[in-house]
Amino acid sequence: MPAPAPRLGVRLPVAVTGILIVLIGGLLLMHSAIDLPVARAIDSLHVGGVAVVTDAVYNVLEPVGAVLIAALVACVVWWTRRSLRDAVALGVTVAVTWLPTGILKAVLDRPRPDSALLAHPFSPTQLDGSFPSGHVAFITALAATLVLLTAGSRAQRTMRLVAPLVALFVVGSILIDSVHFPTDVLASVIWSLTVAPLVWLLVGRALDRWWPARRQAGVPSR
């Protein structure tokens, strides 16, 4: 059963609300470490094999790795769906959703959790801004876009299960590393979950101009 066509009138206010929540939250938290006790408690898990795994997740999802992962997923989409249009839509949506968080990090420049106050700090110490988490923004944007891409298809049910589980695994890893405050992570989840659907819709509408066969088939952008 095809998914219903999305409405700009729904996704736009949701995205604006999410952006405002993140911006206001960032301004309120940029000089605050109010959730440091939570970060310190979670940091107690950053030992042994758990630390090896979570550190690897963080390192793999650094910007270069994230770009390579997005490109690989886009290639898989192109191959499995036989649609360059869908692959491009996925890549652009993830990029447009994710990259602005880097600007927010630089502007707000919230200090990272003080490694001297952590029992098992991540190494090396991260010196860039903490709010929001670029790693979490990326993986959440990718997961959300994959769910949107498969809406109305046979893969929908599987993707609705797998994509959130992968995102949650990454979120948990970032929290255990304590390279971000929990509020940094929450802000990124809010940002990507509210912004990605709007970007996907707008990118889809724009690309439909260049893929007339899809438009003529009456397949809506999701």
PDB file of C-alpha atoms in Angstrom:
ATOM      1  CA  MET A   1       0.000   0.000   0.000  1.00  0.00           C
ATOM      2  CA  PRO A   2       1.586   3.320  -1.045  1.00  0.00           C
ATOM      3  CA  ALA A   3       2.352   5.819   1.673  1.00  0.00           C
ATOM      4  CA  PRO A   4       0.213   8.964   1.707  1.00  0.00           C
ATOM      5  CA  ALA A   5       1.777  12.035   0.148  1.00  0.00           C
ATOM      6  CA  PRO A   6       3.407  14.232   2.803  1.00  0.00           C
ATOM      7  CA  ARG A   7       2.315  17.787   3.388  1.00  0.00           C
ATOM      8  CA  LEU A   8       4.632  20.767   3.604  1.00  0.00           C
ATOM      9  CA  GLY A   9       2.182  22.391   5.992  1.00  0.00           C
ATOM     10  CA  VAL A  10       2.917  19.649   8.525  1.00  0.00           C
ATOM     11  CA  ARG A  11       6.645  19.158   8.120  1.00  0.00           C
ATOM     12  CA  LEU A  12       7.591  22.839   7.981  1.00  0.00           C
ATOM     13  CA  PRO A  13       6.226  23.832  11.409  1.00  0.00           C
ATOM     14  CA  VAL A  14       7.615  20.637  12.940  1.00  0.00           C
ATOM     15  CA  ALA A  15      11.078  21.465  11.584  1.00  0.00           C
ATOM     16  CA  VAL A  16      10.875  25.090  12.690  1.00  0.00           C
ATOM     17  CA  THR A  17       9.832  23.970  16.176  1.00  0.00           C
ATOM     18  CA  GLY A  18      12.729  21.527  16.373  1.00  0.00           C
ATOM     19  CA  ILE A  19      15.223  24.145  15.214  1.00  0.00           C
ATOM     20  CA  LEU A  20      13.950  26.665  17.757  1.00  0.00           C
ATOM     21  CA  ILE A  21      14.155  24.118  20.576  1.00  0.00           C
ATOM     22  CA  VAL A  22      17.771  23.363  19.689  1.00  0.00           C
ATOM     23  CA  LEU A  23      18.745  27.015  19.267  1.00  0.00           C
ATOM     24  CA  ILE A  24      17.141  28.126  22.519  1.00  0.00           C
ATOM     25  CA  GLY A  25      18.525  25.114  24.338  1.00  0.00           C
ATOM     26  CA  GLY A  26      21.986  25.833  22.993  1.00  0.00           C
ATOM     27  CA  LEU A  27      21.887  29.446  24.127  1.00  0.00           C
ATOM     28  CA  LEU A  28      20.766  28.395  27.599  1.00  0.00           C
ATOM     29  CA  LEU A  29      23.370  25.640  27.909  1.00  0.00           C
ATOM     30  CA  MET A  30      26.401  27.158  26.171  1.00  0.00           C
ATOM     31  CA  HIS A  31      27.983  28.167  29.491  1.00  0.00           C
ATOM     32  CA  SER A  32      26.427  25.416  31.591  1.00  0.00           C
ATOM     33  CA  ALA A  33      27.533  21.971  32.746  1.00  0.00           C
ATOM     34  CA  ILE A  34      24.260  21.214  34.493  1.00  0.00           C
ATOM     35  CA  ASP A  35      24.164  17.632  33.227  1.00  0.00           C
ATOM     36  CA  LEU A  36      27.801  16.826  34.031  1.00  0.00           C
ATOM     37  CA  PRO A  37      26.745  14.506  36.903  1.00  0.00           C
ATOM     38  CA  VAL A  38      24.798  12.419  34.382  1.00  0.00           C
ATOM     39  CA  ALA A  39      27.776  12.338  32.021  1.00  0.00           C
ATOM     40  CA  ARG A  40      30.041  11.246  34.881  1.00  0.00           C
ATOM     41  CA  ALA A  41      27.653   8.464  35.858  1.00  0.00           C
ATOM     42  CA  ILE A  42      27.475   7.135  32.301  1.00  0.00           C
ATOM     43  CA  ASP A  43      31.260   7.441  31.992  1.00  0.00           C
ATOM     44  CA  SER A  44      31.571   4.671  34.592  1.00  0.00           C
ATOM     45  CA  LEU A  45      30.668   2.263  31.777  1.00  0.00           C
ATOM     46  CA  HIS A  46      33.631   3.423  29.679  1.00  0.00           C
ATOM     47  CA  VAL A  47      35.937   0.553  30.617  1.00  0.00           C
ATOM     48  CA  GLY A  48      37.332  -2.631  29.077  1.00  0.00           C
ATOM     49  CA  GLY A  49      35.707  -4.035  25.973  1.00  0.00           C
ATOM     50  CA  VAL A  50      32.849  -1.552  26.142  1.00  0.00           C
ATOM     51  CA  ALA A  51      35.319   1.331  25.854  1.00  0.00           C
ATOM     52  CA  VAL A  52      37.039  -0.321  22.888  1.00  0.00           C
ATOM     53  CA  VAL A  53      33.731  -0.599  21.028  1.00  0.00           C
ATOM     54  CA  THR A  54      32.401   2.857  21.881  1.00  0.00           C
ATOM     55  CA  ASP A  55      35.721   4.532  21.066  1.00  0.00           C
ATOM     56  CA  ALA A  56      35.755   2.754  17.704  1.00  0.00           C
ATOM     57  CA  VAL A  57      32.226   3.955  16.960  1.00  0.00           C
ATOM     58  CA  TYR A  58      33.213   7.535  17.734  1.00  0.00           C
ATOM     59  CA  ASN A  59      36.347   7.378  15.594  1.00  0.00           C
ATOM     60  CA  VAL A  60      34.610   5.735  12.637  1.00  0.00           C
ATOM     61  CA  LEU A  61      31.928   8.433  12.622  1.00  0.00           C
ATOM     62  CA  GLU A  62      34.360  11.329  12.489  1.00  0.00           C
ATOM     63  CA  PRO A  63      33.523  13.604   9.503  1.00  0.00           C
ATOM     64  CA  VAL A  64      35.543  11.727   6.870  1.00  0.00           C
ATOM     65  CA  GLY A  65      34.180   8.391   8.019  1.00  0.00           C
ATOM     66  CA  ALA A  66      30.638   9.731   8.127  1.00  0.00           C
ATOM     67  CA  VAL A  67      30.907  11.003   4.553  1.00  0.00           C
ATOM     68  CA  LEU A  68      32.232   7.629   3.396  1.00  0.00           C
ATOM     69  CA  ILE A  69      29.417   5.798   5.197  1.00  0.00           C
ATOM     70  CA  ALA A  70      26.799   8.076   3.639  1.00  0.00           C
ATOM     71  CA  ALA A  71      28.349   7.543   0.215  1.00  0.00           C
ATOM     72  CA  LEU A  72      28.400   3.772   0.720  1.00  0.00           C
ATOM     73  CA  VAL A  73      24.756   3.712   1.817  1.00  0.00           C
ATOM     74  CA  ALA A  74      23.824   5.865  -1.181  1.00  0.00           C
ATOM     75  CA  CYS A  75      25.598   3.405  -3.488  1.00  0.00           C
ATOM     76  CA  VAL A  76      23.719   0.504  -1.893  1.00  0.00           C
ATOM     77  CA  VAL A  77      20.456   2.382  -2.392  1.00  0.00           C
ATOM     78  CA  TRP A  78      21.351   3.004  -6.035  1.00  0.00           C
ATOM     79  CA  TRP A  79      22.205  -0.665  -6.552  1.00  0.00           C
ATOM     80  CA  THR A  80      19.261  -2.226  -4.724  1.00  0.00           C
ATOM     81  CA  ARG A  81      16.564   0.202  -5.857  1.00  0.00           C
ATOM     82  CA  ARG A  82      18.031   0.788  -9.334  1.00  0.00           C
ATOM     83  CA  SER A  83      17.453   4.490  -8.735  1.00  0.00           C
ATOM     84  CA  LEU A  84      20.153   7.139  -8.924  1.00  0.00           C
ATOM     85  CA  ARG A  85      17.486   9.653  -7.992  1.00  0.00           C
ATOM     86  CA  ASP A  86      16.853   7.938  -4.647  1.00  0.00           C
ATOM     87  CA  ALA A  87      20.579   7.689  -3.933  1.00  0.00           C
ATOM     88  CA  VAL A  88      21.088  11.384  -4.613  1.00  0.00           C
ATOM     89  CA  ALA A  89      18.042  12.290  -2.533  1.00  0.00           C
ATOM     90  CA  LEU A  90      19.395  10.314   0.405  1.00  0.00           C
ATOM     91  CA  GLY A  91      22.859  11.853   0.202  1.00  0.00           C
ATOM     92  CA  VAL A  92      21.608  15.415  -0.124  1.00  0.00           C
ATOM     93  CA  THR A  93      19.058  15.015   2.664  1.00  0.00           C
ATOM     94  CA  VAL A  94      21.619  13.641   5.102  1.00  0.00           C
ATOM     95  CA  ALA A  95      24.132  16.357   4.216  1.00  0.00           C
ATOM     96  CA  VAL A  96      21.690  19.260   4.440  1.00  0.00           C
ATOM     97  CA  THR A  97      20.361  17.984   7.764  1.00  0.00           C
ATOM     98  CA  TRP A  98      23.727  17.157   9.306  1.00  0.00           C
ATOM     99  CA  LEU A  99      26.160  19.879   8.181  1.00  0.00           C
ATOM    100  CA  PRO A 100      24.421  22.872   9.838  1.00  0.00           C
ATOM    101  CA  THR A 101      25.079  21.284  13.234  1.00  0.00           C
ATOM    102  CA  GLY A 102      28.770  21.941  12.660  1.00  0.00           C
ATOM    103  CA  ILE A 103      28.009  25.636  12.331  1.00  0.00           C
ATOM    104  CA  LEU A 104      25.983  25.538  15.543  1.00  0.00           C
ATOM    105  CA  LYS A 105      28.867  23.838  17.354  1.00  0.00           C
ATOM    106  CA  ALA A 106      31.269  26.565  16.255  1.00  0.00           C
ATOM    107  CA  VAL A 107      28.914  29.446  17.096  1.00  0.00           C
ATOM    108  CA  LEU A 108      27.704  28.180  20.475  1.00  0.00           C
ATOM    109  CA  ASP A 109      31.100  26.697  21.402  1.00  0.00           C
ATOM    110  CA  ARG A 110      29.847  24.941  24.512  1.00  0.00           C
ATOM    111  CA  PRO A 111      32.820  23.369  26.322  1.00  0.00           C
ATOM    112  CA  ARG A 112      33.023  19.583  26.324  1.00  0.00           C
ATOM    113  CA  PRO A 113      32.669  17.659  29.589  1.00  0.00           C
ATOM    114  CA  ASP A 114      35.866  18.282  31.561  1.00  0.00           C
ATOM    115  CA  SER A 115      37.982  15.153  31.111  1.00  0.00           C
ATOM    116  CA  ALA A 116      39.712  15.879  34.427  1.00  0.00           C
ATOM    117  CA  LEU A 117      36.388  15.255  36.158  1.00  0.00           C
ATOM    118  CA  LEU A 118      35.763  11.927  34.413  1.00  0.00           C
ATOM    119  CA  ALA A 119      36.997   8.618  35.784  1.00  0.00           C
ATOM    120  CA  HIS A 120      37.526   7.097  32.332  1.00  0.00           C
ATOM    121  CA  PRO A 121      37.893   9.965  29.830  1.00  0.00           C
ATOM    122  CA  PHE A 122      37.987   9.496  26.081  1.00  0.00           C
ATOM    123  CA  SER A 123      41.395  10.001  24.484  1.00  0.00           C
ATOM    124  CA  PRO A 124      42.380  12.240  22.822  1.00  0.00           C
ATOM    125  CA  THR A 125      40.503  15.083  24.494  1.00  0.00           C
ATOM    126  CA  GLN A 126      38.057  16.718  22.090  1.00  0.00           C
ATOM    127  CA  LEU A 127      38.527  20.483  21.939  1.00  0.00           C
ATOM    128  CA  ASP A 128      35.805  21.663  19.565  1.00  0.00           C
ATOM    129  CA  GLY A 129      32.321  22.739  20.630  1.00  0.00           C
ATOM    130  CA  SER A 130      30.088  20.219  22.352  1.00  0.00           C
ATOM    131  CA  PHE A 131      26.557  21.357  21.437  1.00  0.00           C
ATOM    132  CA  PRO A 132      25.057  19.670  19.471  1.00  0.00           C
ATOM    133  CA  SER A 133      26.711  16.329  18.728  1.00  0.00           C
ATOM    134  CA  GLY A 134      27.660  16.050  15.075  1.00  0.00           C
ATOM    135  CA  HIS A 135      28.046  12.272  15.326  1.00  0.00           C
ATOM    136  CA  VAL A 136      24.518  11.847  16.657  1.00  0.00           C
ATOM    137  CA  ALA A 137      23.080  14.362  14.201  1.00  0.00           C
ATOM    138  CA  PHE A 138      24.612  12.385  11.338  1.00  0.00           C
ATOM    139  CA  ILE A 139      23.478   8.916  12.370  1.00  0.00           C
ATOM    140  CA  THR A 140      19.988  10.143  13.275  1.00  0.00           C
ATOM    141  CA  ALA A 141      19.665  11.955   9.952  1.00  0.00           C
ATOM    142  CA  LEU A 142      20.811   8.847   8.084  1.00  0.00           C
ATOM    143  CA  ALA A 143      18.423   6.582   9.986  1.00  0.00           C
ATOM    144  CA  ALA A 144      15.483   8.945   9.518  1.00  0.00           C
ATOM    145  CA  THR A 145      16.197   9.310   5.805  1.00  0.00           C
ATOM    146  CA  LEU A 146      16.354   5.554   5.293  1.00  0.00           C
ATOM    147  CA  VAL A 147      12.986   5.171   7.003  1.00  0.00           C
ATOM    148  CA  LEU A 148      11.546   7.906   4.781  1.00  0.00           C
ATOM    149  CA  LEU A 149      13.095   6.333   1.682  1.00  0.00           C
ATOM    150  CA  THR A 150      11.524   2.938   2.308  1.00  0.00           C
ATOM    151  CA  ALA A 151       8.090   4.231   3.317  1.00  0.00           C
ATOM    152  CA  GLY A 152       5.411   2.332   1.434  1.00  0.00           C
ATOM    153  CA  SER A 153       7.822  -0.387   0.260  1.00  0.00           C
ATOM    154  CA  ARG A 154       8.368  -3.977   1.338  1.00  0.00           C
ATOM    155  CA  ALA A 155      11.485  -2.906   3.222  1.00  0.00           C
ATOM    156  CA  GLN A 156       9.561  -0.427   5.343  1.00  0.00           C
ATOM    157  CA  ARG A 157       8.971  -2.685   8.336  1.00  0.00           C
ATOM    158  CA  THR A 158      12.576  -3.898   8.445  1.00  0.00           C
ATOM    159  CA  MET A 159      14.028  -0.410   8.124  1.00  0.00           C
ATOM    160  CA  ARG A 160      11.760   0.966  10.831  1.00  0.00           C
ATOM    161  CA  LEU A 161      13.322  -1.583  13.168  1.00  0.00           C
ATOM    162  CA  VAL A 162      16.949  -1.671  12.024  1.00  0.00           C
ATOM    163  CA  ALA A 163      17.609   2.041  11.465  1.00  0.00           C
ATOM    164  CA  PRO A 164      16.507   3.184  14.951  1.00  0.00           C
ATOM    165  CA  LEU A 165      18.432   0.319  16.581  1.00  0.00           C
ATOM    166  CA  VAL A 166      21.650   1.336  14.815  1.00  0.00           C
ATOM    167  CA  ALA A 167      21.067   4.973  15.750  1.00  0.00           C
ATOM    168  CA  LEU A 168      20.429   4.034  19.383  1.00  0.00           C
ATOM    169  CA  PHE A 169      23.633   1.992  19.442  1.00  0.00           C
ATOM    170  CA  VAL A 170      25.616   5.006  18.250  1.00  0.00           C
ATOM    171  CA  VAL A 171      23.839   7.331  20.685  1.00  0.00           C
ATOM    172  CA  GLY A 172      24.672   4.971  23.530  1.00  0.00           C
ATOM    173  CA  SER A 173      28.306   4.800  22.428  1.00  0.00           C
ATOM    174  CA  ILE A 174      28.647   8.586  22.332  1.00  0.00           C
ATOM    175  CA  LEU A 175      27.089   8.884  25.776  1.00  0.00           C
ATOM    176  CA  ILE A 176      29.406   6.238  27.234  1.00  0.00           C
ATOM    177  CA  ASP A 177      32.449   7.988  25.753  1.00  0.00           C
ATOM    178  CA  SER A 178      31.263  11.147  27.578  1.00  0.00           C
ATOM    179  CA  VAL A 179      32.653  13.335  24.809  1.00  0.00           C
ATOM    180  CA  HIS A 180      29.300  15.129  24.892  1.00  0.00           C
ATOM    181  CA  PHE A 181      26.829  16.122  27.544  1.00  0.00           C
ATOM    182  CA  PRO A 182      23.532  14.205  27.384  1.00  0.00           C
ATOM    183  CA  THR A 183      21.780  17.437  26.371  1.00  0.00           C
ATOM    184  CA  ASP A 184      24.107  17.727  23.360  1.00  0.00           C
ATOM    185  CA  VAL A 185      22.993  14.289  22.244  1.00  0.00           C
ATOM    186  CA  LEU A 186      19.314  15.007  22.859  1.00  0.00           C
ATOM    187  CA  ALA A 187      19.550  18.231  20.863  1.00  0.00           C
ATOM    188  CA  SER A 188      21.005  16.375  17.887  1.00  0.00           C
ATOM    189  CA  VAL A 189      18.242  13.778  17.948  1.00  0.00           C
ATOM    190  CA  ILE A 190      15.589  16.506  18.050  1.00  0.00           C
ATOM    191  CA  TRP A 191      17.305  18.413  15.247  1.00  0.00           C
ATOM    192  CA  SER A 192      17.622  15.502  12.845  1.00  0.00           C
ATOM    193  CA  LEU A 193      14.221  13.936  13.530  1.00  0.00           C
ATOM    194  CA  THR A 194      12.428  17.227  12.872  1.00  0.00           C
ATOM    195  CA  VAL A 195      14.592  18.645  10.079  1.00  0.00           C
ATOM    196  CA  ALA A 196      15.279  15.534   7.967  1.00  0.00           C
ATOM    197  CA  PRO A 197      11.622  14.910   6.976  1.00  0.00           C
ATOM    198  CA  LEU A 198      11.280  18.492   5.707  1.00  0.00           C
ATOM    199  CA  VAL A 199      14.564  18.340   3.818  1.00  0.00           C
ATOM    200  CA  TRP A 200      13.604  14.973   2.312  1.00  0.00           C
ATOM    201  CA  LEU A 201      10.331  16.414   1.063  1.00  0.00           C
ATOM    202  CA  LEU A 202      11.933  19.529  -0.440  1.00  0.00           C
ATOM    203  CA  VAL A 203      14.811  17.616  -2.007  1.00  0.00           C
ATOM    204  CA  GLY A 204      12.368  15.099  -3.447  1.00  0.00           C
ATOM    205  CA  ARG A 205      10.259  17.814  -5.020  1.00  0.00           C
ATOM    206  CA  ALA A 206      13.336  19.468  -6.497  1.00  0.00           C
ATOM    207  CA  LEU A 207      14.724  16.224  -7.892  1.00  0.00           C
ATOM    208  CA  ASP A 208      11.382  15.261  -9.402  1.00  0.00           C
ATOM    209  CA  ARG A 209      12.006  18.005 -11.949  1.00  0.00           C
ATOM    210  CA  TRP A 210      15.036  16.065 -13.166  1.00  0.00           C
ATOM    211  CA  TRP A 211      13.507  12.611 -13.041  1.00  0.00           C
ATOM    212  CA  PRO A 212      10.372  12.972 -15.205  1.00  0.00           C
ATOM    213  CA  ALA A 213       9.791   9.215 -15.409  1.00  0.00           C
ATOM    214  CA  ARG A 214       9.226   9.089 -11.652  1.00  0.00           C
ATOM    215  CA  ARG A 215       6.959  12.116 -11.769  1.00  0.00           C
ATOM    216  CA  GLN A 216       4.882  10.666 -14.590  1.00  0.00           C
ATOM    217  CA  ALA A 217       4.520   7.435 -12.634  1.00  0.00           C
ATOM    218  CA  GLY A 218       2.811   9.388  -9.898  1.00  0.00           C
ATOM    219  CA  VAL A 219       5.246   8.348  -7.145  1.00  0.00           C
ATOM    220  CA  PRO A 220       5.094  10.977  -4.382  1.00  0.00           C
ATOM    221  CA  SER A 221       8.157  12.326  -2.591  1.00  0.00           C
ATOM    222  CA  ARG A 222       7.997  11.164   0.984  1.00  0.00           C
TER     223      ARG A 222
END
